[in-house]
PDB file of C-alpha atoms and ligand atoms in Angstrom:
ATOM      1  CA  GLY A   1     118.351 179.021  73.635  1.00 86.00           C
ATOM      2  CA  ARG A   2     116.267 175.845  73.429  1.00 91.00           C
ATOM      3  CA  ALA A   3     115.647 176.230  69.711  1.00 94.00           C
ATOM      4  CA  ALA A   4     119.364 176.674  69.113  1.00 95.00           C
ATOM      5  CA  ALA A   5     120.177 173.622  71.233  1.00 95.00           C
ATOM      6  CA  LEU A   6     117.630 171.528  69.342  1.00 95.00           C
ATOM      7  CA  ARG A   7     118.984 172.750  66.038  1.00 96.00           C
ATOM      8  CA  ALA A   8     122.537 171.887  67.094  1.00 94.00           C
ATOM      9  CA  ARG A   9     121.401 168.392  68.169  1.00 94.00           C
ATOM     10  CA  MET A  10     119.613 167.810  64.880  1.00 95.00           C
ATOM     11  CA  GLU A  11     122.625 168.990  62.883  1.00 92.00           C
ATOM     12  CA  GLU A  12     124.821 166.634  64.878  1.00 90.00           C
ATOM     13  CA  ARG A  13     122.520 163.737  64.001  1.00 92.00           C
ATOM     14  CA  LEU A  14     122.510 164.625  60.330  1.00 92.00           C
ATOM     15  CA  LEU A  15     126.305 164.722  60.309  1.00 91.00           C
ATOM     16  CA  ALA A  16     126.463 161.361  62.077  1.00 91.00           C
ATOM     17  CA  ALA A  17     124.108 159.895  59.471  1.00 93.00           C
ATOM     18  CA  ARG A  18     126.207 161.316  56.649  1.00 93.00           C
ATOM     19  CA  PHE A  19     129.311 159.814  58.212  1.00 94.00           C
ATOM     20  CA  ARG A  20     127.685 156.361  58.324  1.00 93.00           C
ATOM     21  CA  TYR A  21     126.554 156.745  54.726  1.00 94.00           C
ATOM     22  CA  ILE A  22     130.009 157.768  53.455  1.00 94.00           C
ATOM     23  CA  ASN A  23     131.671 155.037  55.539  1.00 93.00           C
ATOM     24  CA  GLN A  24     129.360 152.472  53.969  1.00 92.00           C
ATOM     25  CA  GLN A  25     130.138 153.859  50.511  1.00 92.00           C
ATOM     26  CA  LEU A  26     133.859 153.477  51.157  1.00 92.00           C
ATOM     27  CA  TYR A  27     133.434 149.842  52.131  1.00 91.00           C
ATOM     28  CA  THR A  28     131.179 149.015  49.189  1.00 93.00           C
ATOM     29  CA  SER A  29     132.909 150.773  46.296  1.00 94.00           C
ATOM     30  CA  SER A  30     136.286 150.366  44.664  1.00 95.00           C
ATOM     31  CA  SER A  31     139.184 152.517  45.810  1.00 93.00           C
ATOM     32  CA  ARG A  32     138.981 154.423  42.513  1.00 93.00           C
ATOM     33  CA  GLU A  33     135.327 155.256  43.170  1.00 94.00           C
ATOM     34  CA  ALA A  34     136.269 156.338  46.702  1.00 93.00           C
ATOM     35  CA  ALA A  35     138.900 158.677  45.277  1.00 92.00           C
ATOM     36  CA  GLN A  36     136.269 160.072  42.901  1.00 93.00           C
ATOM     37  CA  LEU A  37     133.797 160.525  45.759  1.00 92.00           C
ATOM     38  CA  PHE A  38     136.192 162.759  47.702  1.00 92.00           C
ATOM     39  CA  ARG A  39     137.290 164.602  44.558  1.00 91.00           C
ATOM     40  CA  ASP A  40     133.690 165.421  43.645  1.00 92.00           C
ATOM     41  CA  ASP A  41     132.715 166.398  47.167  1.00 91.00           C
ATOM     42  CA  PRO A  42     135.582 167.664  49.351  1.00 86.00           C
ATOM     43  CA  GLU A  43     133.102 168.338  52.164  1.00 90.00           C
ATOM     44  CA  ALA A  44     132.380 164.603  52.321  1.00 92.00           C
ATOM     45  CA  PHE A  45     135.896 163.955  53.539  1.00 92.00           C
ATOM     46  CA  GLN A  46     135.620 166.545  56.341  1.00 91.00           C
ATOM     47  CA  ILE A  47     132.339 165.019  57.475  1.00 92.00           C
ATOM     48  CA  TYR A  48     133.739 161.526  57.199  1.00 94.00           C
ATOM     49  CA  HIS A  49     136.775 162.344  59.277  1.00 94.00           C
ATOM     50  CA  ARG A  50     134.864 164.170  61.919  1.00 92.00           C
ATOM     51  CA  GLY A  51     132.493 161.200  62.269  1.00 93.00           C
ATOM     52  CA  PHE A  52     135.352 158.730  62.266  1.00 94.00           C
ATOM     53  CA  THR A  53     137.176 160.582  65.047  1.00 94.00           C
ATOM     54  CA  GLN A  54     134.002 160.794  67.128  1.00 92.00           C
ATOM     55  CA  GLN A  55     133.242 157.105  66.695  1.00 91.00           C
ATOM     56  CA  VAL A  56     136.752 155.908  67.566  1.00 94.00           C
ATOM     57  CA  GLY A  57     136.735 158.311  70.514  1.00 94.00           C
ATOM     58  CA  ARG A  58     133.894 156.291  72.031  1.00 94.00           C
ATOM     59  CA  TRP A  59     135.799 153.009  71.820  1.00 95.00           C
ATOM     60  CA  PRO A  60     137.722 151.760  74.856  1.00 95.00           C
ATOM     61  CA  GLU A  61     140.883 151.730  72.779  1.00 95.00           C
ATOM     62  CA  ASN A  62     141.987 153.319  69.519  1.00 96.00           C
ATOM     63  CA  PRO A  63     143.631 150.569  67.443  1.00 97.00           C
ATOM     64  CA  VAL A  64     146.144 152.997  65.963  1.00 98.00           C
ATOM     65  CA  GLN A  65     147.606 153.429  69.462  1.00 97.00           C
ATOM     66  CA  ARG A  66     147.917 149.680  69.838  1.00 96.00           C
ATOM     67  CA  ILE A  67     149.760 149.453  66.506  1.00 98.00           C
ATOM     68  CA  ALA A  68     152.008 152.343  67.526  1.00 98.00           C
ATOM     69  CA  ARG A  69     152.867 150.612  70.828  1.00 98.00           C
ATOM     70  CA  ALA A  70     153.667 147.349  69.029  1.00 97.00           C
ATOM     71  CA  LEU A  71     155.979 149.174  66.631  1.00 98.00           C
ATOM     72  CA  GLN A  72     157.632 151.151  69.434  1.00 98.00           C
ATOM     73  CA  ARG A  73     158.871 147.825  70.802  1.00 98.00           C
ATOM     74  CA  ARG A  74     160.662 147.147  67.502  1.00 98.00           C
ATOM     75  CA  PRO A  75     163.681 148.941  66.024  1.00 98.00           C
ATOM     76  CA  SER A  76     162.973 152.497  64.917  1.00 98.00           C
ATOM     77  CA  SER A  77     165.052 151.823  61.807  1.00 98.00           C
ATOM     78  CA  LEU A  78     162.083 149.913  60.336  1.00 98.00           C
ATOM     79  CA  VAL A  79     160.409 151.738  57.454  1.00 98.00           C
ATOM     80  CA  VAL A  80     156.619 151.877  57.721  1.00 98.00           C
ATOM     81  CA  ALA A  81     153.891 152.471  55.109  1.00 98.00           C
ATOM     82  CA  ASP A  82     150.553 153.616  56.554  1.00 98.00           C
ATOM     83  CA  PHE A  83     147.775 152.894  54.032  1.00 98.00           C
ATOM     84  CA  GLY A  84     144.766 155.161  54.662  1.00 97.00           C
ATOM     85  CA  CYS A  85     146.636 157.173  57.290  1.00 98.00           C
ATOM     86  CA  GLY A  86     143.871 159.693  58.117  1.00 96.00           C
ATOM     87  CA  ASP A  87     145.440 162.408  60.249  1.00 95.00           C
ATOM     88  CA  CYS A  88     148.805 160.578  60.507  1.00 97.00           C
ATOM     89  CA  LYS A  89     148.509 159.485  64.129  1.00 97.00           C
ATOM     90  CA  LEU A  90     150.936 156.662  63.405  1.00 98.00           C
ATOM     91  CA  ALA A  91     153.610 158.908  61.884  1.00 98.00           C
ATOM     92  CA  ARG A  92     153.228 161.275  64.825  1.00 98.00           C
ATOM     93  CA  SER A  93     153.680 158.450  67.367  1.00 98.00           C
ATOM     94  CA  LEU A  94     156.827 156.899  65.895  1.00 98.00           C
ATOM     95  CA  LYS A  95     160.438 157.872  65.341  1.00 98.00           C
ATOM     96  CA  ASN A  96     160.502 155.560  62.297  1.00 98.00           C
ATOM     97  CA  LYS A  97     160.353 156.729  58.722  1.00 98.00           C
ATOM     98  CA  VAL A  98     156.614 156.495  57.988  1.00 98.00           C
ATOM     99  CA  HIS A  99     155.129 156.893  54.491  1.00 98.00           C
ATOM    100  CA  SER A 100     151.577 158.145  55.056  1.00 98.00           C
ATOM    101  CA  PHE A 101     149.058 157.595  52.250  1.00 98.00           C
ATOM    102  CA  ASP A 102     145.522 158.875  51.966  1.00 97.00           C
ATOM    103  CA  LEU A 103     143.059 160.200  49.403  1.00 94.00           C
ATOM    104  CA  VAL A 104     142.963 163.625  51.033  1.00 92.00           C
ATOM    105  CA  PRO A 105     145.738 165.457  52.911  1.00 93.00           C
ATOM    106  CA  LEU A 106     144.557 165.999  56.486  1.00 91.00           C
ATOM    107  CA  SER A 107     148.158 166.862  57.318  1.00 93.00           C
ATOM    108  CA  PRO A 108     151.156 167.998  55.247  1.00 95.00           C
ATOM    109  CA  GLN A 109     152.825 164.629  55.916  1.00 96.00           C
ATOM    110  CA  VAL A 110     150.262 162.843  53.739  1.00 98.00           C
ATOM    111  CA  THR A 111     151.130 161.626  50.260  1.00 98.00           C
ATOM    112  CA  VAL A 112     147.859 161.854  48.348  1.00 96.00           C
ATOM    113  CA  CYS A 113     147.174 158.703  46.354  1.00 96.00           C
ATOM    114  CA  ASP A 114     144.878 155.746  45.989  1.00 96.00           C
ATOM    115  CA  MET A 115     146.272 153.018  48.215  1.00 96.00           C
ATOM    116  CA  ALA A 116     145.873 150.541  45.349  1.00 96.00           C
ATOM    117  CA  LYS A 117     148.829 152.322  43.731  1.00 97.00           C
ATOM    118  CA  VAL A 118     151.341 153.946  46.061  1.00 98.00           C
ATOM    119  CA  PRO A 119     154.503 155.725  44.888  1.00 98.00           C
ATOM    120  CA  LEU A 120     156.969 153.332  46.546  1.00 98.00           C
ATOM    121  CA  ALA A 121     159.520 150.983  45.048  1.00 98.00           C
ATOM    122  CA  ASP A 122     159.139 147.209  45.270  1.00 98.00           C
ATOM    123  CA  GLU A 123     160.382 145.753  48.559  1.00 98.00           C
ATOM    124  CA  SER A 124     161.038 149.128  50.128  1.00 98.00           C
ATOM    125  CA  VAL A 125     159.242 148.917  53.491  1.00 98.00           C
ATOM    126  CA  ASP A 126     159.456 146.690  56.561  1.00 98.00           C
ATOM    127  CA  VAL A 127     155.932 147.227  57.841  1.00 98.00           C
ATOM    128  CA  ALA A 128     152.654 147.955  56.039  1.00 98.00           C
ATOM    129  CA  VAL A 129     149.709 149.122  58.145  1.00 98.00           C
ATOM    130  CA  PHE A 130     145.977 149.221  57.427  1.00 98.00           C
ATOM    131  CA  CYS A 131     144.337 150.652  60.519  1.00 98.00           C
ATOM    132  CA  LEU A 132     140.559 150.795  59.957  1.00 96.00           C
ATOM    133  CA  ALA A 133     141.439 151.452  56.333  1.00 96.00           C
ATOM    134  CA  LEU A 134     141.071 148.096  54.621  1.00 93.00           C
ATOM    135  CA  MET A 135     138.226 149.509  52.564  1.00 90.00           C
ATOM    136  CA  GLY A 136     137.272 149.103  48.948  1.00 89.00           C
ATOM    137  CA  THR A 137     135.938 146.202  46.967  1.00 92.00           C
ATOM    138  CA  ASN A 138     139.291 145.838  45.177  1.00 95.00           C
ATOM    139  CA  LEU A 139     140.771 144.563  48.415  1.00 92.00           C
ATOM    140  CA  GLN A 140     142.888 142.001  46.643  1.00 94.00           C
ATOM    141  CA  GLU A 141     144.552 144.643  44.482  1.00 96.00           C
ATOM    142  CA  ILE A 142     145.204 146.784  47.574  1.00 97.00           C
ATOM    143  CA  LEU A 143     146.759 143.897  49.508  1.00 97.00           C
ATOM    144  CA  GLU A 144     148.847 142.933  46.485  1.00 97.00           C
ATOM    145  CA  GLU A 145     150.135 146.496  46.476  1.00 98.00           C
ATOM    146  CA  ALA A 146     151.106 146.158  50.142  1.00 98.00           C
ATOM    147  CA  ASN A 147     152.821 142.884  49.275  1.00 98.00           C
ATOM    148  CA  ARG A 148     154.711 144.554  46.423  1.00 98.00           C
ATOM    149  CA  VAL A 149     156.186 147.310  48.590  1.00 98.00           C
ATOM    150  CA  LEU A 150     156.955 145.029  51.546  1.00 98.00           C
ATOM    151  CA  LYS A 151     160.384 143.507  51.844  1.00 98.00           C
ATOM    152  CA  LEU A 152     160.491 139.758  51.975  1.00 96.00           C
ATOM    153  CA  GLY A 153     159.774 138.818  55.578  1.00 96.00           C
ATOM    154  CA  GLY A 154     158.178 142.212  56.233  1.00 98.00           C
ATOM    155  CA  THR A 155     155.126 142.654  58.421  1.00 98.00           C
ATOM    156  CA  LEU A 156     151.550 143.507  57.471  1.00 98.00           C
ATOM    157  CA  MET A 157     149.393 144.848  60.310  1.00 98.00           C
ATOM    158  CA  VAL A 158     145.636 145.084  59.914  1.00 97.00           C
ATOM    159  CA  ALA A 159     143.122 146.503  62.388  1.00 97.00           C
ATOM    160  CA  GLU A 160     139.525 146.207  61.310  1.00 94.00           C
ATOM    161  CA  VAL A 161     136.089 146.011  62.884  1.00 91.00           C
ATOM    162  CA  ALA A 162     135.200 142.331  63.305  1.00 90.00           C
ATOM    163  CA  SER A 163     131.735 142.746  61.800  1.00 89.00           C
ATOM    164  CA  ARG A 164     133.344 143.910  58.550  1.00 87.00           C
ATOM    165  CA  PHE A 165     134.486 140.354  57.876  1.00 89.00           C
ATOM    166  CA  GLU A 166     131.877 138.142  56.306  1.00 89.00           C
ATOM    167  CA  ASP A 167     134.042 135.086  56.731  1.00 93.00           C
ATOM    168  CA  MET A 168     137.233 135.392  58.734  1.00 93.00           C
ATOM    169  CA  ARG A 169     138.529 131.973  57.712  1.00 93.00           C
ATOM    170  CA  ALA A 170     138.060 132.769  54.025  1.00 94.00           C
ATOM    171  CA  PHE A 171     139.869 136.070  54.578  1.00 94.00           C
ATOM    172  CA  MET A 172     142.790 134.338  56.315  1.00 95.00           C
ATOM    173  CA  SER A 173     143.089 131.759  53.567  1.00 95.00           C
ATOM    174  CA  ALA A 174     142.942 134.446  50.845  1.00 94.00           C
ATOM    175  CA  MET A 175     145.733 136.248  52.709  1.00 96.00           C
ATOM    176  CA  ALA A 176     147.768 133.050  52.746  1.00 96.00           C
ATOM    177  CA  GLN A 177     147.257 132.764  48.993  1.00 95.00           C
ATOM    178  CA  LEU A 178     148.576 136.292  48.580  1.00 94.00           C
ATOM    179  CA  GLY A 179     151.732 135.156  50.361  1.00 93.00           C
ATOM    180  CA  PHE A 180     151.103 136.367  53.900  1.00 97.00           C
ATOM    181  CA  LYS A 181     151.726 134.042  56.815  1.00 96.00           C
ATOM    182  CA  SER A 182     149.613 134.682  59.896  1.00 96.00           C
ATOM    183  CA  VAL A 183     151.834 135.503  62.875  1.00 96.00           C
ATOM    184  CA  SER A 184     149.245 136.714  65.316  1.00 93.00           C
ATOM    185  CA  LYS A 185     145.539 137.417  65.227  1.00 90.00           C
TER     186      LYS A 185
HETATM  187  N1  SAH B   1     144.387 154.841  59.782  1.00 75.61           N
HETATM  188  C1  SAH B   1     143.787 156.045  60.333  1.00 75.61           C
HETATM  189  C2  SAH B   1     142.528 156.513  59.579  1.00 75.61           C
HETATM  190  C3  SAH B   1     141.472 155.460  59.349  1.00 75.61           C
HETATM  191  S1  SAH B   1     140.017 156.148  58.553  1.00 75.61           S
HETATM  192  C4  SAH B   1     143.479 155.829  61.793  1.00 75.61           C
HETATM  193  O1  SAH B   1     143.395 154.679  62.240  1.00 75.61           O
HETATM  194  O2  SAH B   1     143.311 156.819  62.506  1.00 75.61           O
HETATM  195  C5  SAH B   1     140.222 155.397  56.948  1.00 75.61           C
HETATM  196  C6  SAH B   1     141.077 156.242  56.042  1.00 75.61           C
HETATM  197  O3  SAH B   1     141.305 155.505  54.841  1.00 75.61           O
HETATM  198  C7  SAH B   1     140.424 157.549  55.639  1.00 75.61           C
HETATM  199  O4  SAH B   1     141.269 158.630  55.945  1.00 75.61           O
HETATM  200  C8  SAH B   1     140.195 157.387  54.151  1.00 75.61           C
HETATM  201  O5  SAH B   1     140.315 158.600  53.435  1.00 75.61           O
HETATM  202  C9  SAH B   1     141.291 156.415  53.771  1.00 75.61           C
HETATM  203  N2  SAH B   1     141.050 155.711  52.513  1.00 75.61           N
HETATM  204  C10 SAH B   1     139.941 155.045  52.145  1.00 75.61           C
HETATM  205  N3  SAH B   1     140.075 154.553  50.902  1.00 75.61           N
HETATM  206  C11 SAH B   1     141.317 154.906  50.483  1.00 75.61           C
HETATM  207  C12 SAH B   1     142.045 154.701  49.275  1.00 75.61           C
HETATM  208  N4  SAH B   1     141.521 154.049  48.268  1.00 75.61           N
HETATM  209  N5  SAH B   1     143.291 155.194  49.178  1.00 75.61           N
HETATM  210  C13 SAH B   1     143.844 155.894  50.220  1.00 75.61           C
HETATM  211  N6  SAH B   1     143.193 156.128  51.376  1.00 75.61           N
HETATM  212  C14 SAH B   1     141.947 155.651  51.511  1.00 75.61           C
END
């Protein structure tokens, strides 16, 4: 009994460490390398998602719920693109048409693709969402892709861990250069 419990605890810690390692890889490599990572090692994605769910579960609030609530107050006719959708919590919380993109299909609703290149026409969505998914060193390319698919006057919503920003002001001014006007922070 005790040996089994210890073993289970140790396995849990190894999985948590692997999650942190993969998470760090996702934030420090390009989106193409991230796609390659999950292609080469499908188990990595399972471990990543398990760790992600556990981590967010410990937070006082899951940002995806906050984004869902904000969108529920707006017309359900708005078309949404969820970049890095994970298990499609957003699509499941909204009546809206939601395009859900991820590298790996955790649910049948997911369109598998690299978020730097999504299969949507120019100016085809009202809202683009990056909820804990603004990963990849080719961030500019990814945000330009969101800009491309957004209608003029559309909304970009980003939820990210504060410590991920080296320089928030530089980020905000880069966003302005990409054509995004800050509405609320
Ligand atoms: N938005 C979801 C999941 C966030 S976890 C939520 O808030 O619950 C981050 C997700 O981004 C993961 O599912 C990961 O696979 C995905 N992701 C990371 N890089 C990506 C890329 N280049 N293209 C598509 N999805 C990516």
